[in-house]
JSON list of C-alpha atoms in Angstrom, two decimals:
[
{"chain": "A", "resi": 1, "resn": "MET", "atom": "CA", "xyz": [185.11, -13.46, 99.88]},
{"chain": "A", "resi": 2, "resn": "ARG", "atom": "CA", "xyz": [183.02, -16.66, 99.87]},
{"chain": "A", "resi": 3, "resn": "HIS", "atom": "CA", "xyz": [181.57, -15.67, 103.24]},
{"chain": "A", "resi": 4, "resn": "ILE", "atom": "CA", "xyz": [180.34, -12.35, 101.85]},
{"chain": "A", "resi": 5, "resn": "VAL", "atom": "CA", "xyz": [178.68, -14.05, 98.88]},
{"chain": "A", "resi": 6, "resn": "ALA", "atom": "CA", "xyz": [177.10, -16.66, 101.16]},
{"chain": "A", "resi": 7, "resn": "ILE", "atom": "CA", "xyz": [175.76, -13.98, 103.51]},
{"chain": "A", "resi": 8, "resn": "ALA", "atom": "CA", "xyz": [174.37, -12.01, 100.55]},
{"chain": "A", "resi": 9, "resn": "LEU", "atom": "CA", "xyz": [172.65, -15.12, 99.19]},
{"chain": "A", "resi": 10, "resn": "LEU", "atom": "CA", "xyz": [171.15, -15.89, 102.61]},
{"chain": "A", "resi": 11, "resn": "GLY", "atom": "CA", "xyz": [169.87, -12.32, 102.77]},
{"chain": "A", "resi": 12, "resn": "LEU", "atom": "CA", "xyz": [168.24, -12.64, 99.35]},
{"chain": "A", "resi": 13, "resn": "LEU", "atom": "CA", "xyz": [166.64, -15.95, 100.32]},
{"chain": "A", "resi": 14, "resn": "ALA", "atom": "CA", "xyz": [165.28, -14.51, 103.56]},
{"chain": "A", "resi": 15, "resn": "GLY", "atom": "CA", "xyz": [163.92, -11.48, 101.72]},
{"chain": "A", "resi": 16, "resn": "GLY", "atom": "CA", "xyz": [162.26, -13.68, 99.10]},
{"chain": "A", "resi": 17, "resn": "THR", "atom": "CA", "xyz": [160.68, -15.83, 101.80]},
{"chain": "A", "resi": 18, "resn": "ALA", "atom": "CA", "xyz": [159.37, -12.75, 103.62]},
{"chain": "A", "resi": 19, "resn": "LEU", "atom": "CA", "xyz": [157.94, -11.36, 100.36]},
{"chain": "A", "resi": 20, "resn": "ALA", "atom": "CA", "xyz": [156.22, -14.67, 99.57]},
{"chain": "A", "resi": 21, "resn": "SER", "atom": "CA", "xyz": [154.79, -14.78, 103.09]},
{"chain": "A", "resi": 22, "resn": "GLU", "atom": "CA", "xyz": [153.52, -11.19, 102.76]},
{"chain": "A", "resi": 23, "resn": "ARG", "atom": "CA", "xyz": [151.84, -11.99, 99.43]},
{"chain": "A", "resi": 24, "resn": "LYS", "atom": "CA", "xyz": [150.17, -15.07, 100.96]},
{"chain": "A", "resi": 25, "resn": "SER", "atom": "CA", "xyz": [148.97, -12.96, 103.87]},
{"chain": "A", "resi": 26, "resn": "GLU", "atom": "CA", "xyz": [147.48, -10.35, 101.50]},
{"chain": "A", "resi": 27, "resn": "ARG", "atom": "CA", "xyz": [145.79, -13.09, 99.46]},
{"chain": "A", "resi": 28, "resn": "ASP", "atom": "CA", "xyz": [144.35, -14.65, 102.63]},
{"chain": "A", "resi": 29, "resn": "ALA", "atom": "CA", "xyz": [143.03, -11.25, 103.74]},
{"chain": "A", "resi": 30, "resn": "ARG", "atom": "CA", "xyz": [141.30, -10.74, 100.36]},
{"chain": "A", "resi": 31, "resn": "MET", "atom": "CA", "xyz": [139.74, -14.21, 100.59]},
{"chain": "A", "resi": 32, "resn": "ASP", "atom": "CA", "xyz": [138.61, -13.43, 104.15]},
{"chain": "A", "resi": 33, "resn": "THR", "atom": "CA", "xyz": [137.04, -10.16, 102.97]},
{"chain": "A", "resi": 34, "resn": "GLU", "atom": "CA", "xyz": [135.22, -11.97, 100.15]},
{"chain": "A", "resi": 35, "resn": "ALA", "atom": "CA", "xyz": [133.85, -14.60, 102.57]},
{"chain": "A", "resi": 36, "resn": "LYS", "atom": "CA", "xyz": [132.66, -11.88, 104.96]},
{"chain": "A", "resi": 37, "resn": "LEU", "atom": "CA", "xyz": [131.07, -9.92, 102.10]},
{"chain": "A", "resi": 38, "resn": "ASP", "atom": "CA", "xyz": [129.30, -13.02, 100.81]},
{"chain": "A", "resi": 39, "resn": "LYS", "atom": "CA", "xyz": [127.82, -13.54, 104.26]},
{"chain": "A", "resi": 40, "resn": "ALA", "atom": "CA", "xyz": [126.87, -9.86, 104.73]},
{"chain": "A", "resi": 41, "resn": "LEU", "atom": "CA", "xyz": [125.24, -9.75, 101.28]},
{"chain": "A", "resi": 42, "resn": "SER", "atom": "CA", "xyz": [123.30, -12.98, 101.72]},
{"chain": "A", "resi": 43, "resn": "GLY", "atom": "CA", "xyz": [119.80, -12.27, 100.41]},
{"chain": "A", "resi": 44, "resn": "TYR", "atom": "CA", "xyz": [121.02, -9.42, 98.18]},
{"chain": "A", "resi": 45, "resn": "GLU", "atom": "CA", "xyz": [121.93, -9.21, 94.50]},
{"chain": "A", "resi": 46, "resn": "GLN", "atom": "CA", "xyz": [123.87, -6.59, 92.61]},
{"chain": "A", "resi": 47, "resn": "ASP", "atom": "CA", "xyz": [121.57, -3.87, 91.31]},
{"chain": "A", "resi": 48, "resn": "GLY", "atom": "CA", "xyz": [123.40, -2.20, 88.47]},
{"chain": "A", "resi": 49, "resn": "PRO", "atom": "CA", "xyz": [126.93, -1.00, 87.79]},
{"chain": "A", "resi": 50, "resn": "ALA", "atom": "CA", "xyz": [129.21, 0.72, 90.29]},
{"chain": "A", "resi": 51, "resn": "VAL", "atom": "CA", "xyz": [128.56, 4.45, 90.69]},
{"chain": "A", "resi": 52, "resn": "SER", "atom": "CA", "xyz": [130.97, 7.22, 91.62]},
{"chain": "A", "resi": 53, "resn": "CYS", "atom": "CA", "xyz": [128.64, 9.04, 94.04]},
{"chain": "A", "resi": 54, "resn": "VAL", "atom": "CA", "xyz": [125.62, 8.35, 96.24]},
{"chain": "A", "resi": 55, "resn": "SER", "atom": "CA", "xyz": [123.29, 10.80, 97.93]},
{"chain": "A", "resi": 56, "resn": "GLN", "atom": "CA", "xyz": [124.00, 11.00, 101.65]},
{"chain": "A", "resi": 57, "resn": "ARG", "atom": "CA", "xyz": [120.24, 11.32, 102.24]},
{"chain": "A", "resi": 58, "resn": "THR", "atom": "CA", "xyz": [119.77, 7.73, 101.05]},
{"chain": "A", "resi": 59, "resn": "LEU", "atom": "CA", "xyz": [122.43, 6.32, 103.39]},
{"chain": "A", "resi": 60, "resn": "GLY", "atom": "CA", "xyz": [121.60, 5.05, 106.86]},
{"chain": "A", "resi": 61, "resn": "GLY", "atom": "CA", "xyz": [124.75, 3.57, 108.37]},
{"chain": "A", "resi": 62, "resn": "ASN", "atom": "CA", "xyz": [127.95, 1.73, 107.61]},
{"chain": "A", "resi": 63, "resn": "LYS", "atom": "CA", "xyz": [130.15, -1.08, 108.87]},
{"chain": "A", "resi": 64, "resn": "SER", "atom": "CA", "xyz": [133.46, -2.77, 108.11]},
{"chain": "A", "resi": 65, "resn": "VAL", "atom": "CA", "xyz": [133.41, -6.01, 106.20]},
{"chain": "A", "resi": 66, "resn": "GLY", "atom": "CA", "xyz": [137.05, -7.03, 105.95]},
{"chain": "A", "resi": 67, "resn": "ASP", "atom": "CA", "xyz": [138.78, -4.38, 103.83]},
{"chain": "A", "resi": 68, "resn": "ALA", "atom": "CA", "xyz": [135.46, -3.14, 102.42]},
{"chain": "A", "resi": 69, "resn": "VAL", "atom": "CA", "xyz": [132.85, -0.76, 103.81]},
{"chain": "A", "resi": 70, "resn": "LEU", "atom": "CA", "xyz": [129.18, -1.70, 103.59]},
{"chain": "A", "resi": 71, "resn": "PHE", "atom": "CA", "xyz": [126.87, 1.34, 103.50]},
{"chain": "A", "resi": 72, "resn": "SER", "atom": "CA", "xyz": [123.25, 0.57, 104.32]},
{"chain": "A", "resi": 73, "resn": "GLY", "atom": "CA", "xyz": [120.63, 2.62, 102.58]},
{"chain": "A", "resi": 74, "resn": "ASN", "atom": "CA", "xyz": [117.28, 3.72, 103.95]},
{"chain": "A", "resi": 75, "resn": "THR", "atom": "CA", "xyz": [115.60, 2.44, 100.77]},
{"chain": "A", "resi": 76, "resn": "GLY", "atom": "CA", "xyz": [116.55, -1.21, 101.36]},
{"chain": "A", "resi": 77, "resn": "ARG", "atom": "CA", "xyz": [119.56, -0.91, 99.09]},
{"chain": "A", "resi": 78, "resn": "VAL", "atom": "CA", "xyz": [123.13, -1.37, 100.30]},
{"chain": "A", "resi": 79, "resn": "TYR", "atom": "CA", "xyz": [126.38, -0.19, 98.73]},
{"chain": "A", "resi": 80, "resn": "VAL", "atom": "CA", "xyz": [129.71, -1.97, 98.86]},
{"chain": "A", "resi": 81, "resn": "ASN", "atom": "CA", "xyz": [132.73, 0.33, 98.78]},
{"chain": "A", "resi": 82, "resn": "ARG", "atom": "CA", "xyz": [136.25, -1.03, 98.42]},
{"chain": "A", "resi": 83, "resn": "PRO", "atom": "CA", "xyz": [138.82, 1.64, 99.24]},
{"chain": "A", "resi": 84, "resn": "ALA", "atom": "CA", "xyz": [141.93, 0.95, 97.13]},
{"chain": "A", "resi": 85, "resn": "GLY", "atom": "CA", "xyz": [144.20, 0.79, 100.18]},
{"chain": "A", "resi": 86, "resn": "GLY", "atom": "CA", "xyz": [141.63, -0.76, 102.50]},
{"chain": "A", "resi": 87, "resn": "CYS", "atom": "CA", "xyz": [140.10, 1.07, 105.42]},
{"chain": "A", "resi": 88, "resn": "PRO", "atom": "CA", "xyz": [140.79, 0.80, 109.16]},
{"chain": "A", "resi": 89, "resn": "SER", "atom": "CA", "xyz": [138.33, -1.48, 110.93]},
{"chain": "A", "resi": 90, "resn": "MET", "atom": "CA", "xyz": [135.28, 0.06, 112.53]},
{"chain": "A", "resi": 91, "resn": "ASN", "atom": "CA", "xyz": [134.95, -2.56, 115.25]},
{"chain": "A", "resi": 92, "resn": "LEU", "atom": "CA", "xyz": [134.68, -1.75, 118.96]},
{"chain": "A", "resi": 93, "resn": "GLY", "atom": "CA", "xyz": [132.22, 1.10, 118.42]},
{"chain": "A", "resi": 94, "resn": "ARG", "atom": "CA", "xyz": [134.38, 3.04, 115.99]},
{"chain": "A", "resi": 95, "resn": "THR", "atom": "CA", "xyz": [132.63, 5.08, 113.34]},
{"chain": "A", "resi": 96, "resn": "LEU", "atom": "CA", "xyz": [133.30, 6.56, 109.92]},
{"chain": "A", "resi": 97, "resn": "ILE", "atom": "CA", "xyz": [133.45, 10.34, 109.62]},
{"chain": "A", "resi": 98, "resn": "THR", "atom": "CA", "xyz": [133.40, 12.04, 106.22]},
{"chain": "A", "resi": 99, "resn": "ARG", "atom": "CA", "xyz": [133.61, 15.71, 105.38]},
{"chain": "A", "resi": 100, "resn": "THR", "atom": "CA", "xyz": [132.23, 16.72, 102.04]},
{"chain": "A", "resi": 101, "resn": "THR", "atom": "CA", "xyz": [131.02, 20.01, 100.63]},
{"chain": "A", "resi": 102, "resn": "SER", "atom": "CA", "xyz": [128.13, 18.42, 98.74]},
{"chain": "A", "resi": 103, "resn": "SER", "atom": "CA", "xyz": [125.12, 16.30, 99.58]},
{"chain": "A", "resi": 104, "resn": "GLN", "atom": "CA", "xyz": [126.84, 13.30, 98.01]},
{"chain": "A", "resi": 105, "resn": "LEU", "atom": "CA", "xyz": [129.51, 10.89, 99.13]},
{"chain": "A", "resi": 106, "resn": "CYS", "atom": "CA", "xyz": [131.87, 10.23, 96.22]},
{"chain": "A", "resi": 107, "resn": "ARG", "atom": "CA", "xyz": [134.80, 8.14, 95.08]},
{"chain": "A", "resi": 108, "resn": "GLY", "atom": "CA", "xyz": [137.96, 9.82, 96.33]},
{"chain": "A", "resi": 109, "resn": "ASP", "atom": "CA", "xyz": [136.33, 11.35, 99.43]},
{"chain": "A", "resi": 110, "resn": "ILE", "atom": "CA", "xyz": [138.42, 10.78, 102.55]},
{"chain": "A", "resi": 111, "resn": "ALA", "atom": "CA", "xyz": [136.77, 8.85, 105.38]},
{"chain": "A", "resi": 112, "resn": "HIS", "atom": "CA", "xyz": [138.26, 8.91, 108.90]},
{"chain": "A", "resi": 113, "resn": "VAL", "atom": "CA", "xyz": [137.73, 6.09, 111.39]},
{"chain": "A", "resi": 114, "resn": "VAL", "atom": "CA", "xyz": [137.33, 7.48, 114.91]},
{"chain": "A", "resi": 115, "resn": "ASP", "atom": "CA", "xyz": [136.14, 6.50, 118.35]},
{"chain": "A", "resi": 116, "resn": "PRO", "atom": "CA", "xyz": [133.14, 8.80, 118.90]},
{"chain": "A", "resi": 117, "resn": "VAL", "atom": "CA", "xyz": [133.56, 8.77, 122.69]},
{"chain": "A", "resi": 118, "resn": "SER", "atom": "CA", "xyz": [137.28, 9.50, 123.03]},
{"chain": "A", "resi": 119, "resn": "GLY", "atom": "CA", "xyz": [137.76, 11.20, 119.67]},
{"chain": "A", "resi": 120, "resn": "ALA", "atom": "CA", "xyz": [140.79, 8.98, 118.97]},
{"chain": "A", "resi": 121, "resn": "SER", "atom": "CA", "xyz": [141.57, 8.55, 115.29]},
{"chain": "A", "resi": 122, "resn": "TYR", "atom": "CA", "xyz": [142.42, 5.13, 113.84]},
{"chain": "A", "resi": 123, "resn": "GLY", "atom": "CA", "xyz": [143.34, 6.25, 110.34]},
{"chain": "A", "resi": 124, "resn": "ALA", "atom": "CA", "xyz": [141.62, 7.19, 107.12]},
{"chain": "A", "resi": 125, "resn": "CYS", "atom": "CA", "xyz": [140.91, 5.84, 103.67]},
{"chain": "A", "resi": 126, "resn": "GLY", "atom": "CA", "xyz": [139.99, 7.17, 100.25]},
{"chain": "A", "resi": 127, "resn": "LEU", "atom": "CA", "xyz": [136.62, 5.79, 99.18]},
{"chain": "A", "resi": 128, "resn": "GLY", "atom": "CA", "xyz": [136.24, 3.80, 95.99]},
{"chain": "A", "resi": 129, "resn": "GLU", "atom": "CA", "xyz": [133.20, 3.34, 93.77]},
{"chain": "A", "resi": 130, "resn": "PHE", "atom": "CA", "xyz": [129.86, 2.32, 95.28]},
{"chain": "A", "resi": 131, "resn": "VAL", "atom": "CA", "xyz": [128.40, -0.98, 94.06]},
{"chain": "A", "resi": 132, "resn": "PRO", "atom": "CA", "xyz": [124.61, -1.09, 94.67]},
{"chain": "A", "resi": 133, "resn": "TYR", "atom": "CA", "xyz": [122.83, -4.22, 95.92]},
{"chain": "A", "resi": 134, "resn": "LYS", "atom": "CA", "xyz": [119.12, -4.79, 96.51]},
{"chain": "A", "resi": 135, "resn": "ARG", "atom": "CA", "xyz": [117.33, -7.34, 98.63]},
{"chain": "A", "resi": 136, "resn": "VAL", "atom": "CA", "xyz": [116.17, -10.41, 96.71]},
{"chain": "A", "resi": 137, "resn": "ARG", "atom": "CA", "xyz": [112.45, -10.96, 97.03]},
{"chain": "A", "resi": 138, "resn": "ASN", "atom": "CA", "xyz": [111.10, -14.46, 97.60]},
{"chain": "A", "resi": 139, "resn": "ARG", "atom": "CA", "xyz": [109.55, -15.73, 94.42]},
{"chain": "A", "resi": 140, "resn": "GLY", "atom": "CA", "xyz": [107.18, -18.27, 95.79]}
]
Protein backbone atom coordinates (compact mmCIF):
# COMPACT_ATOMS: atom_id res chain seq x y z
CA MET A 1 0.00 0.00 0.00
CA ARG A 2 2.87 2.39 0.78
CA HIS A 3 4.23 1.82 -2.72
CA ILE A 4 0.96 2.92 -4.29
CA VAL A 5 0.85 6.09 -2.19
CA ALA A 6 4.50 6.84 -3.00
CA ILE A 7 3.90 6.35 -6.73
CA ALA A 8 0.82 8.59 -6.59
CA LEU A 9 2.78 11.30 -4.79
CA LEU A 10 5.59 11.09 -7.35
CA GLY A 11 3.01 11.43 -10.11
CA LEU A 12 1.54 14.53 -8.48
CA LEU A 13 4.99 16.06 -8.04
CA ALA A 14 5.90 15.39 -11.67
CA GLY A 15 2.61 16.87 -12.84
CA GLY A 16 3.11 19.97 -10.69
CA THR A 17 6.63 20.43 -12.03
CA ALA A 18 5.40 20.09 -15.63
CA LEU A 19 2.61 22.62 -14.98
CA ALA A 20 5.06 25.10 -13.44
CA SER A 21 7.40 24.64 -16.40
CA GLU A 22 4.52 25.21 -18.84
CA ARG A 23 3.48 28.41 -17.04
CA LYS A 24 7.08 29.68 -17.12
CA SER A 25 7.25 28.91 -20.84
CA GLU A 26 4.01 30.83 -21.49
CA ARG A 27 5.28 33.78 -19.43
CA ASP A 28 8.58 33.78 -21.34
CA ALA A 29 6.68 33.72 -24.66
CA ARG A 30 4.57 36.74 -23.57
CA MET A 31 7.72 38.62 -22.55
CA ASP A 32 9.33 37.73 -25.88
CA THR A 33 6.26 39.02 -27.74
CA GLU A 34 6.34 42.28 -25.76
CA ALA A 35 10.05 42.79 -26.54
CA LYS A 36 9.43 42.13 -30.25
CA LEU A 37 6.44 44.50 -30.26
CA ASP A 38 8.44 47.23 -28.53
CA LYS A 39 11.07 46.92 -31.25
CA ALA A 40 8.53 46.82 -34.10
CA LEU A 41 6.69 49.85 -32.70
CA SER A 42 9.83 51.91 -32.13
CA GLY A 43 9.01 55.40 -33.41
CA TYR A 44 5.26 54.90 -32.94
CA GLU A 45 2.83 55.84 -30.19
CA GLN A 46 -0.66 54.60 -29.47
CA ASP A 47 -3.25 56.68 -31.29
CA GLY A 48 -6.51 56.16 -29.46
CA PRO A 49 -8.38 53.24 -27.94
CA ALA A 50 -8.66 49.76 -29.43
CA VAL A 51 -11.32 49.42 -32.13
CA SER A 52 -13.36 46.39 -33.12
CA CYS A 53 -13.08 46.87 -36.89
CA VAL A 54 -10.81 48.53 -39.45
CA SER A 55 -11.44 49.24 -43.11
CA GLN A 56 -9.56 46.81 -45.32
CA ARG A 57 -8.92 49.68 -47.75
CA THR A 58 -6.65 51.34 -45.17
CA LEU A 59 -4.56 48.19 -44.59
CA GLY A 60 -1.41 47.48 -46.57
CA GLY A 61 0.18 44.33 -45.16
CA ASN A 62 0.74 42.31 -42.03
CA LYS A 63 3.40 40.36 -40.18
CA SER A 64 3.82 38.21 -37.08
CA VAL A 65 5.33 39.79 -34.01
CA GLY A 66 5.46 36.99 -31.47
CA ASP A 67 1.85 36.02 -30.72
CA ALA A 68 0.54 39.31 -32.13
CA VAL A 69 -0.19 40.42 -35.69
CA LEU A 70 0.98 43.84 -36.83
CA PHE A 71 -1.16 45.29 -39.64
CA SER A 72 0.47 48.14 -41.54
CA GLY A 73 -1.80 50.83 -42.85
CA ASN A 74 -1.40 52.83 -46.04
CA THR A 75 -1.96 56.04 -44.05
CA GLY A 76 1.17 55.63 -41.90
CA ARG A 77 -0.83 54.10 -39.09
CA VAL A 78 -0.29 50.54 -37.85
CA TYR A 79 -2.62 48.30 -35.88
CA VAL A 80 -1.61 45.72 -33.30
CA ASN A 81 -3.95 42.74 -33.06
CA ARG A 82 -3.59 40.16 -30.30
CA PRO A 83 -5.64 37.06 -31.08
CA ALA A 84 -6.77 35.55 -27.76
CA GLY A 85 -5.21 32.17 -28.55
CA GLY A 86 -2.24 33.54 -30.47
CA CYS A 87 -1.80 33.09 -34.20
CA PRO A 88 0.48 30.76 -36.16
CA SER A 89 3.70 32.44 -37.26
CA MET A 90 3.84 33.99 -40.69
CA ASN A 91 7.57 33.46 -41.16
CA LEU A 92 9.10 31.75 -44.20
CA GLY A 93 6.87 33.57 -46.67
CA ARG A 94 3.58 32.53 -45.10
CA THR A 95 0.68 34.91 -45.38
CA LEU A 96 -2.59 35.71 -43.64
CA ILE A 97 -5.82 35.01 -45.51
CA THR A 98 -9.14 36.36 -44.26
CA ARG A 99 -12.60 35.89 -45.67
CA THR A 100 -15.14 38.49 -44.73
CA THR A 101 -18.42 39.58 -46.27
CA SER A 102 -17.80 43.26 -45.55
CA SER A 103 -15.17 45.84 -46.40
CA GLN A 104 -13.93 45.70 -42.81
CA LEU A 105 -11.74 43.33 -40.86
CA CYS A 106 -13.25 42.83 -37.40
CA ARG A 107 -12.66 41.27 -34.02
CA GLY A 108 -13.76 37.65 -34.22
CA ASP A 109 -12.95 37.26 -37.94
CA ILE A 110 -11.00 34.08 -38.63
CA ALA A 111 -7.56 34.49 -40.22
CA HIS A 112 -5.80 31.51 -41.83
CA VAL A 113 -2.02 31.30 -42.14
CA VAL A 114 -1.04 29.68 -45.45
CA ASP A 115 1.92 29.23 -47.75
CA PRO A 116 0.83 31.10 -50.90
CA VAL A 117 2.99 28.91 -53.16
CA SER A 118 2.05 25.43 -51.96
CA GLY A 119 -1.33 26.31 -50.47
CA ALA A 120 -0.41 24.48 -47.25
CA SER A 121 -2.30 25.67 -44.20
CA TYR A 122 -0.52 26.29 -40.88
CA GLY A 123 -3.58 26.97 -38.76
CA ALA A 124 -5.95 29.82 -38.02
CA CYS A 125 -6.75 32.34 -35.34
CA GLY A 126 -9.66 34.52 -34.30
CA LEU A 127 -8.68 38.18 -34.48
CA GLY A 128 -8.87 40.42 -31.45
CA GLU A 129 -9.34 44.18 -31.23
CA PHE A 130 -7.15 46.50 -33.30
CA VAL A 131 -4.99 48.96 -31.36
CA PRO A 132 -3.99 51.93 -33.57
CA TYR A 133 -0.49 53.44 -33.51
CA LYS A 134 0.85 56.45 -35.41
CA ARG A 135 4.39 57.44 -36.25
CA VAL A 136 5.92 59.94 -33.83
CA ARG A 137 7.09 63.08 -35.56
CA ASN A 138 10.43 64.62 -34.63
CA ARG A 139 9.84 67.72 -32.58
CA GLY A 140 13.02 69.56 -33.23
